[in-house]
Short mmCIF file of C-alpha atoms in Angstrom, two decimals:
data_model
loop_
_atom_site.label_atom_id
_atom_site.label_comp_id
_atom_site.label_asym_id
_atom_site.label_seq_id
_atom_site.Cartn_x
_atom_site.Cartn_y
_atom_site.Cartn_z
CA LEU G 29 115.19 103.33 96.38
CA GLY G 30 113.18 106.08 96.02
CA VAL G 31 110.41 104.68 98.93
CA ALA G 32 113.43 103.49 101.18
CA ILE G 33 114.69 107.14 101.05
CA HIS G 34 110.95 108.97 101.43
CA TYR G 35 110.42 106.85 104.47
CA VAL G 36 113.65 107.95 105.90
CA GLN G 37 112.99 111.71 105.35
CA ASP G 38 109.16 110.95 106.77
CA ALA G 39 110.83 109.20 110.17
CA THR G 40 113.10 112.44 110.73
CA VAL G 41 109.45 114.33 111.32
CA PRO G 42 108.55 113.83 115.17
CA GLN G 43 104.87 113.23 114.33
CA HIS G 44 105.44 110.55 111.90
CA THR G 45 107.27 108.43 114.58
CA THR G 46 104.40 108.56 117.68
CA ASP G 47 100.92 108.45 117.65
CA CYS G 48 100.62 112.54 117.48
CA GLY G 49 98.92 112.48 113.59
CA ALA G 50 97.00 115.43 111.99
CA ASP G 51 93.47 114.68 113.93
CA ARG G 52 95.21 115.50 117.26
CA PRO G 53 95.69 119.30 117.78
CA LYS G 54 97.69 119.39 120.63
CA CYS G 55 100.55 117.31 118.67
CA ARG G 56 100.71 120.29 115.91
CA HIS G 57 101.23 117.91 112.80
CA THR G 58 100.03 120.35 110.25
CA GLU G 59 101.48 123.23 112.51
CA TYR G 60 105.20 121.91 112.02
CA GLU G 61 105.54 120.95 108.34
CA ASP G 62 103.91 124.61 107.63
CA PHE G 63 106.70 126.01 109.97
CA VAL G 64 108.96 124.08 108.50
CA ASP G 65 107.68 124.74 104.27
CA GLU G 66 107.64 128.60 105.53
CA PHE G 67 110.54 128.86 107.43
CA VAL G 68 113.42 126.44 108.28
CA ILE G 69 113.64 125.04 104.98
CA ARG G 70 116.01 127.77 103.41
CA GLU G 71 117.80 127.96 106.26
CA VAL G 72 119.31 124.57 106.07
CA PRO G 73 122.90 124.66 105.75
CA HIS G 74 124.61 121.62 103.89
CA PRO G 75 125.45 119.15 106.33
CA LYS G 76 129.77 118.65 106.67
CA SER G 77 128.77 114.57 106.80
CA VAL G 78 126.88 111.38 105.37
CA ILE G 79 125.92 108.69 108.02
CA PHE G 80 126.92 105.67 106.12
CA VAL G 81 127.26 102.33 107.87
CA PRO G 82 128.05 99.55 105.97
CA SER G 83 126.08 96.68 107.33
CA PHE G 84 123.19 98.69 107.67
CA ILE G 85 120.13 97.87 105.24
CA PRO G 86 117.46 100.27 103.87
CA SER G 87 115.26 99.63 106.94
CA ASP G 88 118.06 100.52 109.58
CA TYR G 89 118.53 103.85 107.76
CA VAL G 90 114.32 104.47 108.65
CA LYS G 91 115.17 103.08 111.70
CA ALA G 92 117.93 105.34 112.65
CA ALA G 93 116.12 108.29 111.72
CA ALA G 94 113.00 107.20 113.50
CA SER G 95 114.91 106.75 117.03
CA GLN G 96 116.13 110.28 116.90
CA SER G 97 112.79 111.84 116.21
CA TYR G 98 110.88 110.29 118.31
CA LEU G 99 112.28 111.44 121.04
CA LEU G 100 111.98 115.54 119.71
CA ILE G 101 108.04 115.21 119.58
CA ASN G 102 107.98 117.22 122.64
CA ILE G 103 109.37 120.01 120.88
CA THR G 104 108.48 119.85 117.48
CA SER G 105 104.49 119.66 119.36
CA LEU G 106 105.23 123.49 120.73
CA ASP G 107 103.34 126.45 119.86
CA THR G 108 105.36 127.86 117.53
CA ALA G 109 103.51 131.80 117.86
CA LYS G 110 105.54 132.06 120.92
CA PRO G 111 109.17 133.07 120.26
CA ASP G 112 110.83 131.03 122.72
CA ASN G 113 109.52 127.67 121.17
CA ALA G 114 109.96 129.10 117.45
CA SER G 115 113.53 129.07 118.06
CA ARG G 116 113.62 125.81 119.82
CA VAL G 117 111.20 124.14 117.28
CA ARG G 118 113.60 125.77 114.28
CA GLN G 119 116.80 124.55 115.43
CA THR G 120 115.27 121.26 116.04
CA ALA G 121 113.81 121.06 112.42
CA ILE G 122 117.07 122.33 111.11
CA SER G 123 118.65 119.61 113.18
CA GLN G 124 116.35 117.16 111.67
CA ILE G 125 116.63 118.00 107.85
CA GLN G 126 120.15 117.55 107.85
CA HIS G 127 120.14 114.33 109.65
CA ALA G 128 117.60 113.63 106.66
CA ILE G 129 120.03 114.54 104.18
CA GLN G 130 122.98 112.82 105.76
CA LEU G 131 120.53 109.02 105.88
CA SER G 132 119.48 109.48 102.69
CA ALA G 133 123.18 110.40 101.15
CA GLY G 134 123.87 107.22 102.96
CA LEU G 135 121.30 105.39 101.80
CA LEU G 136 122.55 106.33 98.45
CA LYS G 137 126.02 105.10 98.61
CA ARG G 138 124.69 102.14 99.69
CA PHE G 139 122.53 101.46 97.00
CA PHE G 140 125.66 101.94 94.77
CA GLN G 141 128.07 99.80 96.20
CA VAL G 142 125.77 97.00 96.00
CA TRP G 143 123.35 97.27 93.31
CA ARG G 144 124.54 94.62 91.03
CA THR G 145 124.60 92.26 93.58
CA ASP G 146 121.29 93.22 96.23
CA PRO G 147 118.00 92.39 95.04
CA PHE G 148 115.81 94.98 94.07
CA GLN G 149 112.39 95.50 92.48
CA CYS G 150 112.80 97.79 89.23
CA VAL G 151 109.14 99.76 87.80
CA VAL G 152 109.44 100.31 83.97
CA LEU G 153 106.77 103.00 82.74
CA ARG G 154 106.84 102.93 79.23
CA VAL G 155 105.94 106.55 77.42
CA ASP G 156 103.46 105.38 75.10
CA GLU G 157 101.53 103.60 77.79
CA LEU G 158 101.50 106.77 80.16
CA ASN G 159 100.31 109.13 76.99
CA GLU G 160 97.57 106.56 76.19
CA ARG G 161 96.44 107.24 80.01
CA LYS G 162 96.54 111.01 79.41
CA GLY G 163 94.48 110.27 76.34
CA ARG G 164 97.70 111.18 73.84
CA LYS G 165 98.97 108.83 71.15
CA CYS G 166 101.65 109.28 69.09
CA LYS G 167 101.92 110.75 65.50
CA SER G 168 104.16 108.16 64.16
CA LYS G 169 106.04 105.20 64.75
CA GLY G 170 108.91 106.88 65.22
CA ASP G 171 107.59 109.26 67.19
CA CYS G 172 106.60 106.65 69.98
CA GLU G 173 109.96 105.01 69.57
CA ARG G 174 112.05 108.09 70.39
CA GLU G 175 109.79 108.81 73.37
CA ARG G 176 109.90 105.05 74.84
CA GLY G 177 113.49 105.25 75.34
CA ARG G 178 115.68 102.28 74.61
CA ASP G 179 115.79 99.23 76.50
CA ILE G 180 118.63 98.46 78.24
CA GLU G 181 120.28 95.20 80.64
CA ALA G 182 121.28 96.27 84.28
CA SER G 183 124.38 94.75 85.06
CA GLY G 184 124.29 91.56 86.85
CA ASN G 185 120.82 91.29 87.12
CA GLY G 186 118.95 90.66 84.46
CA VAL G 187 115.88 93.25 85.49
CA LYS G 188 115.18 95.40 82.31
CA ASP G 189 115.27 98.70 82.78
CA ARG G 190 115.02 101.72 80.86
CA VAL G 191 116.81 105.11 79.91
CA ALA G 192 114.86 108.15 80.29
CA THR G 193 114.90 110.66 77.23
CA ASP G 194 114.08 113.81 77.21
CA ALA G 195 110.93 113.27 75.59
CA ASP G 196 109.99 111.68 78.90
CA MET G 197 110.73 115.07 80.68
CA THR G 198 108.25 116.84 79.15
#
């Protein structure tokens, strides 16, 4: 789920849907992302709707993002040092961020509607294993048990998952 949402959001960046990588100066890939981070992200109003298509699978959400984004490369690669260009890039970026939010919300809605019957992968990371990688050890068996969280069975699919505890968040 996290990877799918990441791909949806990445696909709303026009430079990610074309061959305009950071190694091509005329594409302004890095400049566009910096511009969005610095100026646009705080200006984005919440979208008023979600994009949800019952027949979509996760890759369809990525394709929907990419097919719109691809068409905007000529705008997002403009030099934002020029005021007219900055305005056009800003409006395009706001629209693309809203599109990313709408598609991500649709993908989340889909997940919660079909997660019991749709095959999915689950990654389990035990806190004691993470601590060992960081060179930390639990002080006692009880500490490890509290940190580890409790195992639960995800309904209907037999996949073991974990419930995070407060210790996971520190």
